[in-house]
CSV table of C-alpha atoms in Angstrom, one decimal:
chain,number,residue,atom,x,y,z
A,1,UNK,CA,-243.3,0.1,-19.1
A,2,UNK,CA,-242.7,-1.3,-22.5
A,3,UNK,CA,-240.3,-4.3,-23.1
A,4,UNK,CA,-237.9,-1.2,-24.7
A,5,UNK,CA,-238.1,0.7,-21.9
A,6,UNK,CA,-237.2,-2.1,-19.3
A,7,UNK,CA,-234.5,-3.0,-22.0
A,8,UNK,CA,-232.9,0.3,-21.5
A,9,UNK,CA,-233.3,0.4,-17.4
A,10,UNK,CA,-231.6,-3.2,-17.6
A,11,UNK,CA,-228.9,-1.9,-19.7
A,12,UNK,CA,-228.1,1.2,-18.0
A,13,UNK,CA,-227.8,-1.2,-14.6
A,14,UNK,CA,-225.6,-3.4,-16.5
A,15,UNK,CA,-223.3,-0.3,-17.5
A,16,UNK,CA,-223.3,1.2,-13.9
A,17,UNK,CA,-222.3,-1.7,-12.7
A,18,UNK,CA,-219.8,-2.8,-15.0
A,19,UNK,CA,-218.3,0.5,-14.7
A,20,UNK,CA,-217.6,-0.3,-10.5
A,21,UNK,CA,-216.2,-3.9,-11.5
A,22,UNK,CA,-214.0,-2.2,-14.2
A,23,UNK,CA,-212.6,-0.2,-10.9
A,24,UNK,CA,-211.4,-2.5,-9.0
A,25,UNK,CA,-210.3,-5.3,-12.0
A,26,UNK,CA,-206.5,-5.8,-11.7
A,27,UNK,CA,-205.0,-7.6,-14.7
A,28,UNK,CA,-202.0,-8.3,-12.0
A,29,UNK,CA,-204.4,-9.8,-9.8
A,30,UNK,CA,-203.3,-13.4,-8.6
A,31,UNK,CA,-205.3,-14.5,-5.4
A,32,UNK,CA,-203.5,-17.0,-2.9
A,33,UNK,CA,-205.7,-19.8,-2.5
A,34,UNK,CA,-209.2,-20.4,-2.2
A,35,UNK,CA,-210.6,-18.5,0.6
A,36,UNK,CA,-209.0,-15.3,-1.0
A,37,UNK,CA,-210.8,-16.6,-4.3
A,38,UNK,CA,-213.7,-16.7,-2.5
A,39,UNK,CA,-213.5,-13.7,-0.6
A,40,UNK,CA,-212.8,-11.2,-3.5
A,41,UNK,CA,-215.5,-12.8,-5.8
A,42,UNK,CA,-218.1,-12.6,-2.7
A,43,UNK,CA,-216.9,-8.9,-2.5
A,44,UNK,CA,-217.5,-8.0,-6.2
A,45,UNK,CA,-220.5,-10.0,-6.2
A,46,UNK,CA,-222.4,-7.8,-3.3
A,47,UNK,CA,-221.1,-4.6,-4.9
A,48,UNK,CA,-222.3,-5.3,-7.8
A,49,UNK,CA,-226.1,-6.5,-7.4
A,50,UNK,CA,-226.8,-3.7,-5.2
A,51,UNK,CA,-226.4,-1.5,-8.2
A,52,UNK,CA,-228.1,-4.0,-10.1
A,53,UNK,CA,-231.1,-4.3,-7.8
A,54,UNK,CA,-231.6,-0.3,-7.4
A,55,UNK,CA,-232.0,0.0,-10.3
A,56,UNK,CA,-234.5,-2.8,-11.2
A,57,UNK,CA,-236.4,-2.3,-8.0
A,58,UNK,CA,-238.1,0.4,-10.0
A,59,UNK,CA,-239.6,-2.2,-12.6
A,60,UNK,CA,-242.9,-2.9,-11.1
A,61,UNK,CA,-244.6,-6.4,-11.4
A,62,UNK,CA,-241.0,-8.2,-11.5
A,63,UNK,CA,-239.4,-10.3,-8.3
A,64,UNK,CA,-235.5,-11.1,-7.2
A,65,UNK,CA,-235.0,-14.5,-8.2
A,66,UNK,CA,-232.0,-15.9,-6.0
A,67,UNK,CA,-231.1,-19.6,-5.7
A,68,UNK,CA,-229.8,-18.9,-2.2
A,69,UNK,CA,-232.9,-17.8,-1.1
A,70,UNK,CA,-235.5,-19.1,-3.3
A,71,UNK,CA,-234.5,-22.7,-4.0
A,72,UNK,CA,-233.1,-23.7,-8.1
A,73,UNK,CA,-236.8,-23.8,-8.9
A,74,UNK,CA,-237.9,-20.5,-10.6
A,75,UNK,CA,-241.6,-20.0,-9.9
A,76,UNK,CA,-244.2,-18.8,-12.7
A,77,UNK,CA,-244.4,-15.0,-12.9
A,78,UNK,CA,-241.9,-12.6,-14.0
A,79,UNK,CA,-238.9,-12.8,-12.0
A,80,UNK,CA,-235.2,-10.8,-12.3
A,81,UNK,CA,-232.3,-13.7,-12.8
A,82,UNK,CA,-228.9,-12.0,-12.5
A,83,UNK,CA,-225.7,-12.6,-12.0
A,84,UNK,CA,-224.0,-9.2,-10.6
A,85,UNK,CA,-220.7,-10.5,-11.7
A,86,UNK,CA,-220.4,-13.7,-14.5
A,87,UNK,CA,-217.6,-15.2,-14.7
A,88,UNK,CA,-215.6,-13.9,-10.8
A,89,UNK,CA,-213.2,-16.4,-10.7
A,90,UNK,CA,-211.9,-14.6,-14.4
A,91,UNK,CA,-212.0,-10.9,-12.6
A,92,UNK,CA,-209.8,-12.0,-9.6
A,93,UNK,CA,-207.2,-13.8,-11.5
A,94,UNK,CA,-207.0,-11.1,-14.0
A,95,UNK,CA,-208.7,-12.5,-17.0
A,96,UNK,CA,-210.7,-10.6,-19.4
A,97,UNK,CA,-213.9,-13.1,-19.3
A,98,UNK,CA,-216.5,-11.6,-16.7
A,99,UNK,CA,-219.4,-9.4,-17.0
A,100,UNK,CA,-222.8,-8.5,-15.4
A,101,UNK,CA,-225.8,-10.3,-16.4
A,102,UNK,CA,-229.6,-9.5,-16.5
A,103,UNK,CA,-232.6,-11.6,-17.4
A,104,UNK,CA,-236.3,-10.9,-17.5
A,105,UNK,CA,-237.8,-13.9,-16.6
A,106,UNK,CA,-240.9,-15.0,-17.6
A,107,UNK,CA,-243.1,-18.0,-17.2
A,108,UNK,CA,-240.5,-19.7,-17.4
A,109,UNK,CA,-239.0,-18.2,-20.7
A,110,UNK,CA,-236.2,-15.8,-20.8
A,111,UNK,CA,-238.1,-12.4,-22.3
A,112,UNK,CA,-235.3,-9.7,-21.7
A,113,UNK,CA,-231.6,-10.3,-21.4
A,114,UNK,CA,-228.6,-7.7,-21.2
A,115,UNK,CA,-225.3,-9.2,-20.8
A,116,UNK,CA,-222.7,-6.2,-20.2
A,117,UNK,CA,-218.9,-7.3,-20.9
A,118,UNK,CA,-216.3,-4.3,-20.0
A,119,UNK,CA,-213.5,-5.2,-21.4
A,120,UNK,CA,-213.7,-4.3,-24.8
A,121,UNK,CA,-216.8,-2.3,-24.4
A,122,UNK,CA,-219.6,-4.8,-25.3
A,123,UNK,CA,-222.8,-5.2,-25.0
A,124,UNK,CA,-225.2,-7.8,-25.5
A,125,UNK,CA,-229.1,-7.4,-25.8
A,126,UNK,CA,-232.0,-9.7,-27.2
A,127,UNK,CA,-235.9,-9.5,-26.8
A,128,UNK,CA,-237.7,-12.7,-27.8
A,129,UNK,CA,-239.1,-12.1,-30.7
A,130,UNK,CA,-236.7,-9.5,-32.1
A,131,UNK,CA,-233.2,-10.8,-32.2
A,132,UNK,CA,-230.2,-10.4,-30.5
A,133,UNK,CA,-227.6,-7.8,-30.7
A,134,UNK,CA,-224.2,-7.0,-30.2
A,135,UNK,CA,-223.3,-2.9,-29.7
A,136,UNK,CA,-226.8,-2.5,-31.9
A,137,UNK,CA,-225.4,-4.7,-34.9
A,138,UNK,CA,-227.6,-8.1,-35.1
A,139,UNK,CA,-226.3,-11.8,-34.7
A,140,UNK,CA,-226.6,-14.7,-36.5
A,141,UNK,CA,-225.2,-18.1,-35.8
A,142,UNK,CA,-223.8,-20.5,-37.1
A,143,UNK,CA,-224.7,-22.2,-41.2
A,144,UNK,CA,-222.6,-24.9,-40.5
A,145,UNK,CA,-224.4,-28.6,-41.3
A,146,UNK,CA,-221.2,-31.1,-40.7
A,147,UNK,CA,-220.8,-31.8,-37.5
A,148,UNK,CA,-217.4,-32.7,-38.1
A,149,UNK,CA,-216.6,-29.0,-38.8
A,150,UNK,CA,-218.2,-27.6,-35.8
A,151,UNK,CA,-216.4,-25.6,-32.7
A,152,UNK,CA,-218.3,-27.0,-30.1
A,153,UNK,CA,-218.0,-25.9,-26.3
A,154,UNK,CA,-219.3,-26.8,-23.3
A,155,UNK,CA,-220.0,-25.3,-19.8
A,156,UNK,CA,-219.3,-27.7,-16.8
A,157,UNK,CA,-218.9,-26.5,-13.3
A,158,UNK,CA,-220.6,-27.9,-10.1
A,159,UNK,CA,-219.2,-30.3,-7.2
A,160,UNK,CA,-221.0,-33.8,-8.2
A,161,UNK,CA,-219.2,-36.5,-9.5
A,162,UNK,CA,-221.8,-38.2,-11.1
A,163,UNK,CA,-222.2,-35.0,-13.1
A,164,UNK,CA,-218.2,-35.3,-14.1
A,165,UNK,CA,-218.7,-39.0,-15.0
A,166,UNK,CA,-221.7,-38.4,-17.5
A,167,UNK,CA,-219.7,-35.2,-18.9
A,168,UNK,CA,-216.6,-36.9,-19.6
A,169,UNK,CA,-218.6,-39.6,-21.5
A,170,UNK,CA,-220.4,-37.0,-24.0
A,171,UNK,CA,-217.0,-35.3,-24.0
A,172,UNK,CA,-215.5,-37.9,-25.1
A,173,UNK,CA,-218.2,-38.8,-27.4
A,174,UNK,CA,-218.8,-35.4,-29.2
A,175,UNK,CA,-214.5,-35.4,-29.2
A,176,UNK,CA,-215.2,-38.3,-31.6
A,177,UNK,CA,-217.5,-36.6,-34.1
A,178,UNK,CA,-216.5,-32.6,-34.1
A,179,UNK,CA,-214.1,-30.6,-35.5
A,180,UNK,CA,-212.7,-29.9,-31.6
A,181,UNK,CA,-215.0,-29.5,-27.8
A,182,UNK,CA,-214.1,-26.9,-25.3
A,183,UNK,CA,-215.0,-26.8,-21.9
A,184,UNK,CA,-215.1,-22.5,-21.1
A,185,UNK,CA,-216.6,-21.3,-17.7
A,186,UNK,CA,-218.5,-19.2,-17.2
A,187,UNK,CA,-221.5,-20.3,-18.8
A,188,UNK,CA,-222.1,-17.0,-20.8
A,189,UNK,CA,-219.1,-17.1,-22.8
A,190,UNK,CA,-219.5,-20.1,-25.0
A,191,UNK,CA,-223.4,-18.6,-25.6
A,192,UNK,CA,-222.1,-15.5,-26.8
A,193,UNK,CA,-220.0,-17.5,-29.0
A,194,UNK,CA,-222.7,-19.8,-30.1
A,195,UNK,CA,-225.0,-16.2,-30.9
A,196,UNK,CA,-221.8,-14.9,-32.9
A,197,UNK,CA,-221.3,-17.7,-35.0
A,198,UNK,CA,-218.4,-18.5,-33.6
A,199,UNK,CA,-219.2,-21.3,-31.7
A,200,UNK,CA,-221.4,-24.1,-33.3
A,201,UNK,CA,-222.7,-26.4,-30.7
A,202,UNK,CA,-223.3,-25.8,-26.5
A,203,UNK,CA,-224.0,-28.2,-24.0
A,204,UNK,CA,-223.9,-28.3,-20.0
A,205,UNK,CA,-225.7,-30.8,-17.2
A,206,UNK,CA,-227.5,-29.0,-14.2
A,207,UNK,CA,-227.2,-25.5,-16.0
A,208,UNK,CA,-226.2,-22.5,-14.0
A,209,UNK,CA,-229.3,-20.6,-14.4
A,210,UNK,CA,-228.3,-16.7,-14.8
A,211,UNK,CA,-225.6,-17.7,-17.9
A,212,UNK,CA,-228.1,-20.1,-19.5
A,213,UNK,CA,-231.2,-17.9,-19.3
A,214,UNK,CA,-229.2,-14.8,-20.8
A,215,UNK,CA,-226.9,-17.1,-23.4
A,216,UNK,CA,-230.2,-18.8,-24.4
A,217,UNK,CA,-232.2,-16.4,-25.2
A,218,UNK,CA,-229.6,-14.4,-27.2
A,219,UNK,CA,-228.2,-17.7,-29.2
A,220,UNK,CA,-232.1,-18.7,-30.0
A,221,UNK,CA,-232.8,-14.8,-31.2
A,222,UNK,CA,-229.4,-15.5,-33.4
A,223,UNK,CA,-231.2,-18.2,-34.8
A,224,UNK,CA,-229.9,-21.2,-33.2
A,225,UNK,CA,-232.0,-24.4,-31.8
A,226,UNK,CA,-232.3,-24.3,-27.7
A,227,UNK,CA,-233.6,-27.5,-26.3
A,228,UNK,CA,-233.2,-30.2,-23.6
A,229,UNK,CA,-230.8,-32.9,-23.8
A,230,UNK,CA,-233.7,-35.1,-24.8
A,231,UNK,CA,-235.0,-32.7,-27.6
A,232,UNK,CA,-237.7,-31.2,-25.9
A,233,UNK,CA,-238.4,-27.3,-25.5
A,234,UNK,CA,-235.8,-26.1,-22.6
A,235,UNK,CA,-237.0,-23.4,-19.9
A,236,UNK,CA,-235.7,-22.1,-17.0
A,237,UNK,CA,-236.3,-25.1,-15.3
A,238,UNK,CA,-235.0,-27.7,-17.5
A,239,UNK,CA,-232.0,-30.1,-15.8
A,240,UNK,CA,-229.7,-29.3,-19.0
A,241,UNK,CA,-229.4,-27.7,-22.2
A,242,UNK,CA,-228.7,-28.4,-25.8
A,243,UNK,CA,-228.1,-24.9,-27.8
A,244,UNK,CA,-226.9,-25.2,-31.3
A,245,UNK,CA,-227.2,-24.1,-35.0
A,246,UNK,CA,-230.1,-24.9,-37.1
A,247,UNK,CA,-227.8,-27.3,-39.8
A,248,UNK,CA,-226.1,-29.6,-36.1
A,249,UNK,CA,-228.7,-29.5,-33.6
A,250,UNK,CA,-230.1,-33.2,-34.4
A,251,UNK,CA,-226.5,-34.9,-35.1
A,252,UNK,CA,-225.3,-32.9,-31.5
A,253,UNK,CA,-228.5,-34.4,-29.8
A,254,UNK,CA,-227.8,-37.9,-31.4
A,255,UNK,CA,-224.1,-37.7,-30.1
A,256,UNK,CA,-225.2,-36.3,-26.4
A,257,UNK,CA,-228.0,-39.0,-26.0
C-alpha cells in the first residue's frame, strides 16, 4: 500500500472510532473519585483500540507497539503507536479535549500520523515530507522570534518527583522569559497548538510516546524545530522533547538547559 492509502485506512479508523467515543461522551459527566476515573477511561480505552486495531491489522509489514506489553523502548521497524482515546481523563469529566490517535512508526521516526478530535469535527493528518493538515487546509506555525512574545505550553504528567522538581525549575525559568507557560494534558493538545500557530514553544520530560509521536510529526510538517532537550535530533526514543518555531527554538533551548 502506498503512504496515501495507509493514510486513508488510519483515518477512517480514527473516524470509526471517534464516532463510538462520541456515543458514550457525556458533557454532564462527573466521576466520583479515582477508581471510577479509572474505570471509565480503562472502558473507553479497550473500546476504542479494538476498532482501531481491526482496522490496521489489515496494514501488512506494521506491529502493535504497546508500552504495557513491549516495554517504553520502540524497536526498529515499523510499528503502530496509538492512543485509542488521548486525553480520557477530559472525556469522563466532560471536557471537550480527547481524541483518537494514530502513528506510523518508523525507525524510529514518526512517518504517518492521524489525530481524530470529535468535538468540533477535526481532523489532523501529516506525512513526513508533505506537511501537515487540518480538515485538508495546511498548517504553519508560528513566525514569532521574541521569546518574550511567545505562548508557550508544556505537557507534564507522570508519578516521579524528581520529574516535578526539574519541571518546576524550567517552569519557572521559561515563566521568566515568555509572554506566559501553560501546562495542558494531554500531550496532543499543546502540539496541535504548536502546528496551528497558536502555540509557540512545547516542552515535556519522559514524553508520553503516542501524543509526542503524532504532535511531533505534525508541528515539524508545520514547520516548527523538534529536538531533544539538549539540541539533538529527537526520535521516538528520546527522554524529552523540545518542539518549537523556527524564530525561538535556540532562546527556548537556552532557557530549558
Amino acid at each position: 500500500m502506498t503512504n496515501d492509502n495507509v493514510l486513508a485506512v488510519m483515518t477512517q479508523a480514527a473516524e470509526k472510532a471517534g464516532l463510538a467515543l462520541l456515543d458514550s461522551f457525556d458533557p454532564a459527566s462527573r466521576p466520583a473519585d479515582r477508581t471510577a476515573m479509572y474505570e471509565l477511561g480503562t472502558g473507553l480505552e479497550a473500546a476504542s483500540t479494538a476498532i482501531v486495531r481491526e482496522a490496521l491489522d489489515g496494514v501488512a509489514g506494521v506491529g502493535w507497539w504497546d508500552e504495557d506489553e513491549s516495554g517504553r523502548v520502540v524497536p526498529a521497524g515499523r510499528w503502530w503507536v496509538v492512543d485509542g482515546t488521548e486525553g480520557a481523563v477530559n472525556h469522563v469529566h466532560g471536557l471537550p479535549e480527547w481524541g483518537v490517535t494514530i502513528t506510523l512508526v518508523t525507525d524510529g521516526q514518526p512517518e504517518l500520523t492521524v489525530f481524530r478530535q470529535p468535538i468540533g469535527d477535526l481532523t489532523y493528518t501529516a506525512t513526513r515530507g508533505q506537511g501537515a493538515f487540518l480538515n485538508g487546509q495546511r498548517l504553519r506555525v508560528s513566525t514569532k522570534t521574541d521569546l518574550s512574545a511567545a505562548a508557550v505550553t508544556a505537557s507534564q504528567g507522570g508519578n516521579d518527583s524528581v520529574v516535578y522538581e526539574r519541571f518546576a525549575g524550567a517552569f519557572a525559568a521559561m515563566a521568566s522569559r515568555a509572554l506566559l507557560v501553560r501546562n495542558t494534558i494531554p500531550t496532543t493538545f499543546p502540539l496541535l497548538g504548536v502546528a496551528s500557530g497558536q502555540y509557540d514553544v512545547f516542552w515535556q520530560y519522559e514524553p508520553d510516546l503516542p501524543g509526542t509521536a503524532a504532535g511531533s510529526l505534525l508541528a515539524g510538517e508545520a514547520g516548527a524545530v523538534v529536538s531533544d532537550l539538549a539540541g539533538a535530533p529527537w526520535d521516538v526514543n528520546s527522554a524529552d522533547i523540545l518542539v518549537a518555531a523556527p524564530g525561538l527554538h535556540a532562546a527556548a533551548l537556552e532557557v530549558l538547559k
